[in-house]
Structures are given as structure tokens and as C-alpha cells.
PDB file of C-alpha atoms in Angstrom:
ATOM      1  CA  MET A   1       0.021   0.020   0.052  1.00 53.00           C
ATOM      2  CA  ASN A   2       1.285   3.443  -0.760  1.00 59.00           C
ATOM      3  CA  GLY A   3      -0.627   5.232   1.881  1.00 60.00           C
ATOM      4  CA  ALA A   4      -3.099   6.736  -0.565  1.00 61.00           C
ATOM      5  CA  LYS A   5      -6.720   6.511   0.581  1.00 64.00           C
ATOM      6  CA  GLU A   6      -9.079   4.706  -1.785  1.00 65.00           C
ATOM      7  CA  ARG A   7     -12.137   6.858  -2.537  1.00 62.00           C
ATOM      8  CA  GLU A   8     -15.618   5.275  -2.259  1.00 66.00           C
ATOM      9  CA  ALA A   9     -17.576   5.351  -5.465  1.00 64.00           C
ATOM     10  CA  THR A  10     -20.728   7.546  -5.297  1.00 70.00           C
ATOM     11  CA  PRO A  11     -24.045   5.760  -6.224  1.00 61.00           C
ATOM     12  CA  GLN A  12     -23.913   7.486  -9.642  1.00 63.00           C
ATOM     13  CA  GLU A  13     -20.468   6.090 -10.343  1.00 78.00           C
ATOM     14  CA  ARG A  14     -21.273   2.505  -9.308  1.00 85.00           C
ATOM     15  CA  HIS A  15     -21.262  -0.219 -11.989  1.00 96.00           C
ATOM     16  CA  LEU A  16     -23.794  -3.022 -11.930  1.00 98.00           C
ATOM     17  CA  THR A  17     -23.186  -6.560 -13.140  1.00 98.00           C
ATOM     18  CA  THR A  18     -25.678  -8.132 -15.451  1.00 98.00           C
ATOM     19  CA  GLN A  19     -27.121 -10.103 -12.485  1.00 98.00           C
ATOM     20  CA  GLU A  20     -27.500  -6.941 -10.461  1.00 98.00           C
ATOM     21  CA  LEU A  21     -29.334  -5.255 -13.282  1.00 98.00           C
ATOM     22  CA  ALA A  22     -31.695  -8.182 -13.676  1.00 98.00           C
ATOM     23  CA  ASP A  23     -32.405  -8.194  -9.893  1.00 98.00           C
ATOM     24  CA  ARG A  24     -32.938  -4.390  -9.862  1.00 98.00           C
ATOM     25  CA  GLU A  25     -35.450  -4.541 -12.761  1.00 98.00           C
ATOM     26  CA  GLY A  26     -37.122  -7.783 -11.555  1.00 98.00           C
ATOM     27  CA  VAL A  27     -36.449  -9.620 -14.790  1.00 98.00           C
ATOM     28  CA  SER A  28     -34.515 -12.694 -15.712  1.00 98.00           C
ATOM     29  CA  LEU A  29     -30.872 -12.736 -16.643  1.00 98.00           C
ATOM     30  CA  GLN A  30     -31.922 -13.912 -20.118  1.00 98.00           C
ATOM     31  CA  THR A  31     -34.156 -10.853 -20.469  1.00 98.00           C
ATOM     32  CA  VAL A  32     -31.156  -8.588 -19.863  1.00 98.00           C
ATOM     33  CA  TYR A  33     -29.083 -10.490 -22.357  1.00 97.00           C
ATOM     34  CA  THR A  34     -31.906 -10.119 -24.926  1.00 97.00           C
ATOM     35  CA  TRP A  35     -32.144  -6.391 -24.254  1.00 97.00           C
ATOM     36  CA  ARG A  36     -28.373  -6.122 -24.860  1.00 95.00           C
ATOM     37  CA  VAL A  37     -28.508  -8.035 -28.109  1.00 95.00           C
ATOM     38  CA  HIS A  38     -31.419  -5.909 -29.394  1.00 97.00           C
ATOM     39  CA  GLN A  39     -30.108  -2.642 -27.901  1.00 94.00           C
ATOM     40  CA  LYS A  40     -33.265  -2.236 -25.814  1.00 96.00           C
ATOM     41  CA  GLY A  41     -31.836  -1.905 -22.277  1.00 97.00           C
ATOM     42  CA  PRO A  42     -29.423   0.509 -20.648  1.00 97.00           C
ATOM     43  CA  ARG A  43     -26.063   1.170 -22.231  1.00 96.00           C
ATOM     44  CA  ALA A  44     -23.446  -1.257 -21.298  1.00 96.00           C
ATOM     45  CA  MET A  45     -19.705  -1.210 -21.173  1.00 96.00           C
ATOM     46  CA  ARG A  46     -17.076  -3.874 -21.338  1.00 96.00           C
ATOM     47  CA  ILE A  47     -14.370  -4.019 -18.747  1.00 94.00           C
ATOM     48  CA  GLY A  48     -12.016  -6.666 -19.827  1.00 96.00           C
ATOM     49  CA  LYS A  49     -14.202  -9.751 -20.289  1.00 96.00           C
ATOM     50  CA  TYR A  50     -16.896  -8.434 -18.119  1.00 96.00           C
ATOM     51  CA  VAL A  51     -20.055  -6.422 -19.021  1.00 96.00           C
ATOM     52  CA  ARG A  52     -21.010  -3.699 -16.678  1.00 98.00           C
ATOM     53  CA  TYR A  53     -23.798  -1.035 -16.518  1.00 97.00           C
ATOM     54  CA  ARG A  54     -23.021   2.435 -15.143  1.00 96.00           C
ATOM     55  CA  MET A  55     -25.658   3.431 -12.574  1.00 96.00           C
ATOM     56  CA  ALA A  56     -26.074   6.834 -14.371  1.00 95.00           C
ATOM     57  CA  ASP A  57     -26.956   4.969 -17.580  1.00 96.00           C
ATOM     58  CA  VAL A  58     -29.329   2.644 -15.761  1.00 97.00           C
ATOM     59  CA  LEU A  59     -31.119   5.632 -14.177  1.00 96.00           C
ATOM     60  CA  ALA A  60     -31.327   7.495 -17.538  1.00 96.00           C
ATOM     61  CA  TRP A  61     -32.768   4.350 -19.177  1.00 97.00           C
ATOM     62  CA  GLU A  62     -35.289   3.893 -16.382  1.00 97.00           C
ATOM     63  CA  GLU A  63     -36.347   7.531 -16.694  1.00 95.00           C
ATOM     64  CA  ALA A  64     -36.844   7.016 -20.446  1.00 95.00           C
ATOM     65  CA  GLN A  65     -39.149   4.068 -19.726  1.00 94.00           C
ATOM     66  CA  LEU A  66     -41.704   6.180 -17.795  1.00 92.00           C
ATOM     67  CA  ASP A  67     -45.132   6.280 -19.418  1.00 87.00           C
ATOM     68  CA  PRO A  68     -46.305   9.871 -19.506  1.00 83.00           C
ATOM     69  CA  ALA A  69     -49.919   8.770 -19.075  1.00 83.00           C
ATOM     70  CA  PHE A  70     -49.134   7.684 -15.559  1.00 77.00           C
ATOM     71  CA  ARG A  71     -47.787  11.027 -14.309  1.00 69.00           C
ATOM     72  CA  ALA A  72     -49.153  11.940 -10.816  1.00 62.00           C
TER      73      ALA A  72
END
């Protein structure tokens, strides 16, 4: 260790795994894979061999899914 403090990621900076995204949205892992193939879900990024989803992209995608007819 070099004595430098490691900074905690803010919630907006956090990256979700494919499983965490599926759990968050209440869908199957296969559904998330299908979204990715058809470019229907949140933007993804590849880190080495892993696919990750930035929380900011997930939140933006969720916002875009809102149905204007259901506004309170």
C-alpha cells in the first residue's frame, strides 16, 4: 500500500453486473441478455471480459421508460 486513501464510489459512479441489473429490474438474466442483443436496455460497457452497467446509464434508461400517461 502506498498510503493513498481509496475513495468510495458515489451511487452514480457505481457499476452493476448483469445479474444486479436483472435483480434491480425484476427480470430474468436472459431478458437482460436479450435487451443487450437488441439494444433495448441501458447502455453497457465492457471492462476486460466483463459487461457492466453504469448506474447513471441505468437511471437514465429507467427515466426514459416512464409512461407519460401515468404522471401523478
